[in-house]
Short mmCIF file of C-alpha atoms in Angstrom, two decimals:
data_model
loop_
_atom_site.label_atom_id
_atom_site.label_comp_id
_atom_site.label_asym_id
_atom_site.label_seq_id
_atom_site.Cartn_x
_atom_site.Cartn_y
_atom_site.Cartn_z
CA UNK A 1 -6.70 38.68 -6.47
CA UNK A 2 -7.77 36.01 -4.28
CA UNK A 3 -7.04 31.90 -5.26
CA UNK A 4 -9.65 29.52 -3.78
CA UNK A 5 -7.66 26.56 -2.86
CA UNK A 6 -9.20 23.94 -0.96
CA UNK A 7 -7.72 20.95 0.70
CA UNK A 8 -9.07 17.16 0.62
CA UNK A 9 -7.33 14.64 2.64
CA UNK A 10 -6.35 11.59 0.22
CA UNK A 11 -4.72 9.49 2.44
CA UNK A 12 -1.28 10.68 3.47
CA UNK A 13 -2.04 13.05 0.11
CA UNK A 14 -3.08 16.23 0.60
CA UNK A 15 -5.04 17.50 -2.60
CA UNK A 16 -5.33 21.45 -3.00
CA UNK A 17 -7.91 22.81 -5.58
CA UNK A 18 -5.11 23.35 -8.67
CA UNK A 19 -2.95 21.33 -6.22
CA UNK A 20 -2.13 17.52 -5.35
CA UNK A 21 0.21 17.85 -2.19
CA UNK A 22 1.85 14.39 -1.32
CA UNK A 23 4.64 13.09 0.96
CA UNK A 24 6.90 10.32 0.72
CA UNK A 25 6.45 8.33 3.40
CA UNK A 26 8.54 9.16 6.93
CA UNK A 27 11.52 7.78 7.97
CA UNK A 28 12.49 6.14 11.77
CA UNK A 29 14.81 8.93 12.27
CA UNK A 30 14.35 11.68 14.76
CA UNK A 31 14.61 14.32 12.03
CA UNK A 32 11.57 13.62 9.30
CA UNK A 33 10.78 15.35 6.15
CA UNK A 34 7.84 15.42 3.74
CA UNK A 35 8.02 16.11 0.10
CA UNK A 36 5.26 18.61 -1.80
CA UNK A 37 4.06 18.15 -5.09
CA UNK A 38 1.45 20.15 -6.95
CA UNK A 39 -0.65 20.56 -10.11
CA UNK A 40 -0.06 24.36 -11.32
CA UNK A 41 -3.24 26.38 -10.92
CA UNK A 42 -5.66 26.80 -13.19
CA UNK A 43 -5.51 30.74 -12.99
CA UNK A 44 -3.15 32.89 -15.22
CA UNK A 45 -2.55 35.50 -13.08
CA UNK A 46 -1.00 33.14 -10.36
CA UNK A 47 3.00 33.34 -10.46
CA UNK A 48 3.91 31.28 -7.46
CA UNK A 49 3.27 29.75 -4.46
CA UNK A 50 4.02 29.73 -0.97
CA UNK A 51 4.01 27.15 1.63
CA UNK A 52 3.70 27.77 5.47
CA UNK A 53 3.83 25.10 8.45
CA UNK A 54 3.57 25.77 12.35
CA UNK A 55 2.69 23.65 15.05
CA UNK A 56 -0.89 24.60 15.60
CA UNK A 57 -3.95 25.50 13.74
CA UNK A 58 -3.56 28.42 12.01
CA UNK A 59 -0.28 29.28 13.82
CA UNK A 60 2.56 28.99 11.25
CA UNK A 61 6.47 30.27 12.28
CA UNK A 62 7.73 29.15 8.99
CA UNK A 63 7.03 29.80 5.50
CA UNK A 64 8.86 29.11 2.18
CA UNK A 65 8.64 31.11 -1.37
CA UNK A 66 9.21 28.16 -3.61
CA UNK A 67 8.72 30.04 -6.66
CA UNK A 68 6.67 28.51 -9.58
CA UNK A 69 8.35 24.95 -8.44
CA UNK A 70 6.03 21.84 -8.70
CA UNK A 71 7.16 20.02 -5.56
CA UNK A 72 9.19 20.93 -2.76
CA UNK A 73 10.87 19.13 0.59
CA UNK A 74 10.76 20.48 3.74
CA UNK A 75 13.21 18.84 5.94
CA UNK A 76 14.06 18.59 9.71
CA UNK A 77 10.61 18.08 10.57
CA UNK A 78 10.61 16.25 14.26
CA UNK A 79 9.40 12.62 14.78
CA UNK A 80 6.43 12.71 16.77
CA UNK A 81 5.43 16.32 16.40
CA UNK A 82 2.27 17.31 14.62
CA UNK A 83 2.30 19.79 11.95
CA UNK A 84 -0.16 22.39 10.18
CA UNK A 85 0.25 22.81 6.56
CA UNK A 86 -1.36 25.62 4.25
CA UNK A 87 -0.83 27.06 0.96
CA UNK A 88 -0.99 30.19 -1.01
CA UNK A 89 -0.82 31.55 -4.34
CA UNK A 90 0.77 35.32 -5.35
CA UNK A 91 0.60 37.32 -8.70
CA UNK A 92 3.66 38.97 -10.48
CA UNK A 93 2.83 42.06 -8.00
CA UNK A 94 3.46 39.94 -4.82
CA UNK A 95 -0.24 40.34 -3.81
CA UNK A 96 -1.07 36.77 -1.95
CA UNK A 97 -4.49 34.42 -1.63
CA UNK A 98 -5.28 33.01 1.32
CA UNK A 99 -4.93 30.40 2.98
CA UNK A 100 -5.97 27.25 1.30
CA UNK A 101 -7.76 24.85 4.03
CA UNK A 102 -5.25 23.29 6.47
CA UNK A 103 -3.69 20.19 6.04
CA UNK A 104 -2.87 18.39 9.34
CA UNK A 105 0.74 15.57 9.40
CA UNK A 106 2.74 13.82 12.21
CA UNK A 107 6.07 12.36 11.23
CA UNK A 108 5.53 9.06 12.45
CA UNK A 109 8.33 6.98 14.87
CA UNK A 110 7.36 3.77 13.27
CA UNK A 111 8.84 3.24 9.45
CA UNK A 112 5.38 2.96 7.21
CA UNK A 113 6.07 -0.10 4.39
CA UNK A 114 5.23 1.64 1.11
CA UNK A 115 1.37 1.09 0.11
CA UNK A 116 0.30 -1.67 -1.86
CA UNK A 117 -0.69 -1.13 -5.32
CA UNK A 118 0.16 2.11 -5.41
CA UNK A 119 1.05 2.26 -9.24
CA UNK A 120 1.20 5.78 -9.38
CA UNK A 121 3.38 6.50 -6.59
CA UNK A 122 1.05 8.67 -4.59
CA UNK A 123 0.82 7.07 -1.55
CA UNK A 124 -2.91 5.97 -2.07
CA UNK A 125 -3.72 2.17 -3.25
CA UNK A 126 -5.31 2.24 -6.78
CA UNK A 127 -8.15 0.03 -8.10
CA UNK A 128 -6.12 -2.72 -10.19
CA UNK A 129 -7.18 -5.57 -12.52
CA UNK A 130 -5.25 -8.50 -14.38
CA UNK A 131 -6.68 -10.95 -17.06
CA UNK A 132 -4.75 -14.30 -16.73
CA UNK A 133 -6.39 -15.17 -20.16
CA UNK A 134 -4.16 -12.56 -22.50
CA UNK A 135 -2.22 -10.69 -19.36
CA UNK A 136 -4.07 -7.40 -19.72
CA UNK A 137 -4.01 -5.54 -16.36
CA UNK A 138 -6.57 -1.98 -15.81
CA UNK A 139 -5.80 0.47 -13.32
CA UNK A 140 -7.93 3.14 -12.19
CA UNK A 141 -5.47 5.65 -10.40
CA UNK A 142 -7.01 7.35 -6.93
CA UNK A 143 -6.01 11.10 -8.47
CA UNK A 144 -7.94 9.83 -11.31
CA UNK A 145 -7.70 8.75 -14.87
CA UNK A 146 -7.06 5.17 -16.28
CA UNK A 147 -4.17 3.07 -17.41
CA UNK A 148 -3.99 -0.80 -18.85
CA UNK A 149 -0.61 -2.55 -19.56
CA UNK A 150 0.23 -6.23 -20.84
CA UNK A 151 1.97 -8.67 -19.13
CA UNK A 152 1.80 -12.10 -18.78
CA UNK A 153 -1.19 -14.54 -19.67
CA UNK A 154 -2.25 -18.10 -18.33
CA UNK A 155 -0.02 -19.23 -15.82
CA UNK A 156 1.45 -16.30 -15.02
CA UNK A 157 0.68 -14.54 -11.64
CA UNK A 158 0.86 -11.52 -10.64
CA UNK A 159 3.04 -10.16 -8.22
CA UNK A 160 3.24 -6.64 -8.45
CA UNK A 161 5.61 -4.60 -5.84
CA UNK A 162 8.20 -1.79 -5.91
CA UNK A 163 11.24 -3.57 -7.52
CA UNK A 164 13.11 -0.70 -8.54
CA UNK A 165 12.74 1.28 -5.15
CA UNK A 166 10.82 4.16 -6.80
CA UNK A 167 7.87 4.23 -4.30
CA UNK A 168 5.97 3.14 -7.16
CA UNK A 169 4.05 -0.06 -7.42
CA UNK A 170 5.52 -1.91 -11.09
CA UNK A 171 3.65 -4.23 -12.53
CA UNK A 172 5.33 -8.12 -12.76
CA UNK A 173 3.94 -11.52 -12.95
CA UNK A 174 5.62 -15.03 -11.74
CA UNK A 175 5.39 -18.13 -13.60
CA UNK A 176 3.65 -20.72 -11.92
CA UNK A 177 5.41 -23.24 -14.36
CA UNK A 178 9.06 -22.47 -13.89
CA UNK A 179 9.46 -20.22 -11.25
CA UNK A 180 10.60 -16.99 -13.70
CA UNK A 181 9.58 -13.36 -13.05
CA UNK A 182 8.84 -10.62 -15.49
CA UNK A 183 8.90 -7.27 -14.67
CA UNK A 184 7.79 -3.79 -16.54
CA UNK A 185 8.96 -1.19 -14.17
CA UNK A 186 7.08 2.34 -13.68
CA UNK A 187 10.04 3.90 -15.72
CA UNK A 188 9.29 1.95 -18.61
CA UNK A 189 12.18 -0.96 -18.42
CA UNK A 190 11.36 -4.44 -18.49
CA UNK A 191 13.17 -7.55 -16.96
CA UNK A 192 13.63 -11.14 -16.95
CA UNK A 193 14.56 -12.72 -13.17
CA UNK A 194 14.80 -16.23 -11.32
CA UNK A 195 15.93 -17.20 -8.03
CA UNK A 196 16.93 -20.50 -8.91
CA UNK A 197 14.12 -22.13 -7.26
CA UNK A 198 9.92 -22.11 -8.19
CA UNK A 199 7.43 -23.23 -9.82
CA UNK A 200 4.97 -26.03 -9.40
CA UNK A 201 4.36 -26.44 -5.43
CA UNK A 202 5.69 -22.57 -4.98
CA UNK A 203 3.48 -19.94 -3.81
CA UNK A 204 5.33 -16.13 -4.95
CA UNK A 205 6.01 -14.05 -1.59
CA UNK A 206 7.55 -10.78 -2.36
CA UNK A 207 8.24 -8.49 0.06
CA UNK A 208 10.98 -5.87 1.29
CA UNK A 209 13.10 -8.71 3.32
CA UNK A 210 15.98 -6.61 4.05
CA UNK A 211 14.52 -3.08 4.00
CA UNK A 212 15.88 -1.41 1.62
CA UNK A 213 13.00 -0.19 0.27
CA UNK A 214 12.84 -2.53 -2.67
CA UNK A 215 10.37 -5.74 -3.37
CA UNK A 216 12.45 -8.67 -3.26
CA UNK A 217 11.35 -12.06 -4.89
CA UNK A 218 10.81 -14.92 -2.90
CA UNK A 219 8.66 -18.18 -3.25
CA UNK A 220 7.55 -20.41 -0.31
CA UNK A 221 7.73 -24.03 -0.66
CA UNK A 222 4.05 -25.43 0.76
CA UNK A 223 5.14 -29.10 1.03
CA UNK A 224 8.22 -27.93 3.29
CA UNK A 225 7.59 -24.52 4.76
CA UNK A 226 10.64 -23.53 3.26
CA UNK A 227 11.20 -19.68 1.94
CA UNK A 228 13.84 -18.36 -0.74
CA UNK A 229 14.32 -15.08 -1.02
CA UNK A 230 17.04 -13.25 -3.98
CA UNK A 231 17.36 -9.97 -2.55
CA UNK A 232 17.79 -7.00 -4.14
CA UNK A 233 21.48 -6.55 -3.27
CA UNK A 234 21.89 -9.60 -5.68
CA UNK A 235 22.34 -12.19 -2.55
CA UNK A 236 20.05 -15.30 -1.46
CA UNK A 237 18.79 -16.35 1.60
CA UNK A 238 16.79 -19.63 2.58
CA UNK A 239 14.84 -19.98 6.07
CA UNK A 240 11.82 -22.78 7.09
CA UNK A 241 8.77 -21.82 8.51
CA UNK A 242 5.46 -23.16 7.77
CA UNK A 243 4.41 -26.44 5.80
CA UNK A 244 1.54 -28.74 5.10
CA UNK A 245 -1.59 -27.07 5.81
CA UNK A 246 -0.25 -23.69 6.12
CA UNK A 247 0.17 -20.48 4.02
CA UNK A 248 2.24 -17.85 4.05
CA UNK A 249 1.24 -14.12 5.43
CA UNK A 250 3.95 -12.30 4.80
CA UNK A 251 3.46 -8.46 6.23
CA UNK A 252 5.51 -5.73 8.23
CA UNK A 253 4.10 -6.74 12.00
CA UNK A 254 6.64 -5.15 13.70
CA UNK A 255 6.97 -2.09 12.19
CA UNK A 256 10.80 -1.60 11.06
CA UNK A 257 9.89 -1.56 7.64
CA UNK A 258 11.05 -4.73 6.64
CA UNK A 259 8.71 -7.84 5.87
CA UNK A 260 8.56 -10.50 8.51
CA UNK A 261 7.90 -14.03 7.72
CA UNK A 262 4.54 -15.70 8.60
CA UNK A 263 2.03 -18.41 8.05
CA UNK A 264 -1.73 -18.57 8.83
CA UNK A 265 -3.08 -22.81 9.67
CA UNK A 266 -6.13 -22.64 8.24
CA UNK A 267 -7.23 -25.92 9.79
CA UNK A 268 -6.91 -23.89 13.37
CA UNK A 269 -6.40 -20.17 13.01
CA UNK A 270 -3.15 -20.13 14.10
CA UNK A 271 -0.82 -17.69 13.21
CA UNK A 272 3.17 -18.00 13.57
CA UNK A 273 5.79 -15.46 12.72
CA UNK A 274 9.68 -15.05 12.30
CA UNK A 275 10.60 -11.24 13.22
CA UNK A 276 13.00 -9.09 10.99
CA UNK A 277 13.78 -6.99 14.00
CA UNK A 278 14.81 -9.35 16.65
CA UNK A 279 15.08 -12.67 15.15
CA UNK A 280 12.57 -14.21 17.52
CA UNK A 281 9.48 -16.00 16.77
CA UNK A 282 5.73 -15.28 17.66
CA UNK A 283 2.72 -16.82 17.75
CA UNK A 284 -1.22 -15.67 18.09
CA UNK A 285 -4.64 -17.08 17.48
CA UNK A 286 -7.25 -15.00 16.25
CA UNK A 287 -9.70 -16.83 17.15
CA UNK A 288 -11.46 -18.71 14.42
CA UNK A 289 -10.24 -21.06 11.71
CA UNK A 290 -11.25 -24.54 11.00
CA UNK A 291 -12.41 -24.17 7.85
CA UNK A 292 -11.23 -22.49 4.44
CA UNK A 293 -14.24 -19.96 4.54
CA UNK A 294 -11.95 -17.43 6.36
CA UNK A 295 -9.03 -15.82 4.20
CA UNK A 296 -6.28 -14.05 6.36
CA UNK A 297 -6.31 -10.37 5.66
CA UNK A 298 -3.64 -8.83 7.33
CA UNK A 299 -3.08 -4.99 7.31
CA UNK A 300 -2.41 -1.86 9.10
CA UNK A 301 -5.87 -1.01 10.01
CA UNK A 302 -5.22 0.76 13.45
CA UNK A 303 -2.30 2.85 11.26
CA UNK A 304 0.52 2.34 13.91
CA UNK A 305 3.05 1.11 11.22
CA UNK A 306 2.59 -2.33 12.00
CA UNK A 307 0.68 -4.84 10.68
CA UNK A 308 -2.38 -6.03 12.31
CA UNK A 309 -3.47 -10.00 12.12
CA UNK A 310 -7.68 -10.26 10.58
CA UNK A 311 -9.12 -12.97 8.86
CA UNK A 312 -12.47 -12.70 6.15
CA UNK A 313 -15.36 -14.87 6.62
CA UNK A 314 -15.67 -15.71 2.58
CA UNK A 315 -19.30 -16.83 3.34
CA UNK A 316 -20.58 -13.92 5.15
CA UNK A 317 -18.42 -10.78 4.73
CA UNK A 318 -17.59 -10.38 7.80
CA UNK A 319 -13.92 -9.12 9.02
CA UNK A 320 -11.99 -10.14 12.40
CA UNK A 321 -9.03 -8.06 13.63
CA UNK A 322 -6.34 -8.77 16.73
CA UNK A 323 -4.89 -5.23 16.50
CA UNK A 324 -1.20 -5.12 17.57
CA UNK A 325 -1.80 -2.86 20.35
CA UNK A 326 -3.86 -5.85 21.92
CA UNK A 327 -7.68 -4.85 20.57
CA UNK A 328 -9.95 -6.82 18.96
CA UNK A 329 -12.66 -5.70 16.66
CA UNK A 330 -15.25 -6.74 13.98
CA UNK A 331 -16.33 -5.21 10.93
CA UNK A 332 -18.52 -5.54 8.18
CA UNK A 333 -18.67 -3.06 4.84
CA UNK A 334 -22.45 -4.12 3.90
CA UNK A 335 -20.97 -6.37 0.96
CA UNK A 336 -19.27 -9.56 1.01
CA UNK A 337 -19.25 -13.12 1.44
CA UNK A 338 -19.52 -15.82 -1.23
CA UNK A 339 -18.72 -13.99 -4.61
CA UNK A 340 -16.37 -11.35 -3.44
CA UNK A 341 -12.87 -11.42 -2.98
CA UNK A 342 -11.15 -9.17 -0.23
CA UNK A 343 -9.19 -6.63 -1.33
CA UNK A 344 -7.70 -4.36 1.57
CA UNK A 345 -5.50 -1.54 1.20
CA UNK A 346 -5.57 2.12 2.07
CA UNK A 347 -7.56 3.64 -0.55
CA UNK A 348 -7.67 7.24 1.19
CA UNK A 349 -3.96 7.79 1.80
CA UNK A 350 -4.23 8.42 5.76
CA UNK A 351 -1.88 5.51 6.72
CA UNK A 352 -4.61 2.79 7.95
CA UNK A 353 -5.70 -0.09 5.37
CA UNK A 354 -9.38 0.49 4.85
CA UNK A 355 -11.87 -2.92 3.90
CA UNK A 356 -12.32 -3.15 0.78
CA UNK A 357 -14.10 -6.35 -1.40
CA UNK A 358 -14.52 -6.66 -5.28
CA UNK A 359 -16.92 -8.76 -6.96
CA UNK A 360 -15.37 -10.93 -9.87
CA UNK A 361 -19.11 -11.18 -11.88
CA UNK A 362 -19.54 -7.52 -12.23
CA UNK A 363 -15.87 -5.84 -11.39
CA UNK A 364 -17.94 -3.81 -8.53
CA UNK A 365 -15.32 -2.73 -6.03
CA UNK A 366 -16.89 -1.68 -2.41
CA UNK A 367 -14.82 0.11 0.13
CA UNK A 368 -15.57 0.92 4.22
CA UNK A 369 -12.38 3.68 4.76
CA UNK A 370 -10.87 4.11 8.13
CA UNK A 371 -12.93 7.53 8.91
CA UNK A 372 -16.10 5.22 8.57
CA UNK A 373 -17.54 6.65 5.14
CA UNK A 374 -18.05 4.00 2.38
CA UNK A 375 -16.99 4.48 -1.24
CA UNK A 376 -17.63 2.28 -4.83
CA UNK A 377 -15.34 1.47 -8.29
CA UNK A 378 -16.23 -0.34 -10.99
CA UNK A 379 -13.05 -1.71 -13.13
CA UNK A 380 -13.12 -5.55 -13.89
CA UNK A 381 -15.26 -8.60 -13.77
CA UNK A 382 -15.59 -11.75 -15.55
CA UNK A 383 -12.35 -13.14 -16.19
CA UNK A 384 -10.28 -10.75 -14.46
CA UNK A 385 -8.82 -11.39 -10.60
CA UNK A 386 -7.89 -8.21 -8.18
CA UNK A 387 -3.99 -7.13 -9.71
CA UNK A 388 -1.69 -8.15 -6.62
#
């Protein structure tokens, strides 16, 4: 008896043929785990699996029988290390397969901030529309199949985030009007929410404020530069930063897993930030700016855990990045410009937010991943905006 399993990388997924290996993503600690989860194969005879991990190619010192389980954490994995994975199947007569294709992880140092619009929890961002007509949102899941919900309608925007702390992406939308939220979590609940401030003149920021692992809700006041945040412990915060002229960029840019608070000045390009980690301020200049034709894009696209400052050129396509380790670069997918909206996010599950643009007229959705290969959706178009 002999199981063909066969390994593709989806992002910090790792697919087997009859399997869908995933892990959670790693923690700033010194010992680091990753969690295992599988689809059960597809052949009768197999019984139960077995999962084996070393710290070279092909040169495992530790296996685990984990039965006919579905998912499985290892634990004490080091921070820092690199490690092999592989898989078999065995029969009710102990006689094994071999081994699938090898799956290569490193526990990072730096605490990853969960991926955006991941509404299925794998650790890949999924193609996501909304309809601000009737409040329809379409989802195309990246391990495949479709989903559509309803919530919200004409002046309702959506915010969508992890409010529950499930590692899964819920759907919610904010009401431009009066400030309220409405959530419909991934486990099926629903809830009503205000922080006591919003609105007209509010812009929605959420974002994990206190790192907890939970979306918090918090607006940003564009006349003032003042933020409110509710956070998920049930406690409010206020804080200025920003104002006329400038909008907000909220992101992870220093890499302890909490949101930092930041504006982009369109008029110049500048940049200024308020860190979570050290309560100090920064500043940085990309560049260009000057006009509204670029859209900050920020994103992890070097995959170090923090967030990297880029800007889109809304008139040609074109992408600028001021990497946090000091690099610049510029990119291009081949699509773009007037027409398209940006849409990054990291579509292939390997940590690093790939380009990605979809184009409202026809709901085409064009992607440029991190390894360099290009990929194409189709879910949306006329009448219906990118869901986040």
């Amino acid at each position: 008896m002999e199981e063909d399993f066969k390994f593709f990388p989806l992002i910090i997924i790792l697919a087997v043929s009859g399997f869908i290996l995933f892990s959670p993503l790693p923690s700033a600690t010194s010992a680091a785990e990753i969690t295992l989860a599988w689809d059960a194969s597809t052949d009768p005879s197999i019984t139960g699996y077995k999962l084996y991990y070393g710290p070279s190619s092909r040169n495992y010192n530790a296996s685990i029988d984990v039965g006919n389980q579905k998912t499985w954490t290892i634990s004490g994995l080091k921070s820092g290390s690199t490690y092999y994975f592989a898989a078999t199947g065995y029969n009710s007569s102990g006689v094994e397969s071999g081994y699938s294709n090898e799956v290569v992880h490193k526990p990072s140092t730096q605490t990853r901030s969960p991926t955006v619009n991941d509404f299925d929890g794998d650790g890949t961002t999924d193609v996501a529309v909304y309809n601000m007509a009737n409040g329809w949102w379409s989802f195309n899941y990246s391990r495949g199949g479709y989903g559509f919900d309803a919530i919200g309608g004409p002046n309702w925007r959506p915010v969508p985030g992890d409010y529950d702390g499930d590692r899964k992406t819920d759907v919610a939308v904010y009401d431009a009007t009066n400030g309220f939220w409405l959530f419909h979590f991934s486990s099926g609940a629903w809830k009503y929410d205000h922080i006591g401030i919003g609105g007209s003149g509010y812009t929605p920021v959420p974002g994990d404020y206190d790192g907890d692992g939970i979306t918090e809700m918090a607006v940003y006041q564009k006349s003032t530069g003042n933020w409110f945040f509710k956070y998920s412990s049930g406690g409010y915060e206020y804080f200025n930063l920003g104002g006329p002229g400038k909008i907000p960029v909220a992101a992870d840019y220093d890499g302890d897993g909490k949101t930092d608070i930041a504006v982009y000045e369109t008029a110049t390009g500048y940049w200024y930030f308020h860190y979570s980690n050290s309560s100090t301020y920064g500043f940085d200049a990309i560049g260009v700016g000057g006009s509204s034709r670029w859209t900050p894009v920020a994103g992890d696209y070097d995959g170090d855990g923090k967030a990297d400052i880029a800007v889109y050129d809304t008139k040609s396509g074109w992408w600028l990045f001021h990497m946090s380790s000091g690099g610049w670069e510029y990119d291009h997918i081949g699509k773009g410009g007037t027409g398209y909206t940006p849409v990054p996010g990291d579509y292939d599950g390997d940590g690093t937010t790939d380009l990605a643009v979809y184009n409202s007229s026809d709901g085409s959705w064009f992607f440029k991943y991190s390894s360099g290969t290009y990929g194409y959706d189709s879910l949306g178009g006329s009448g219906w905006v990118p869901g986040r």
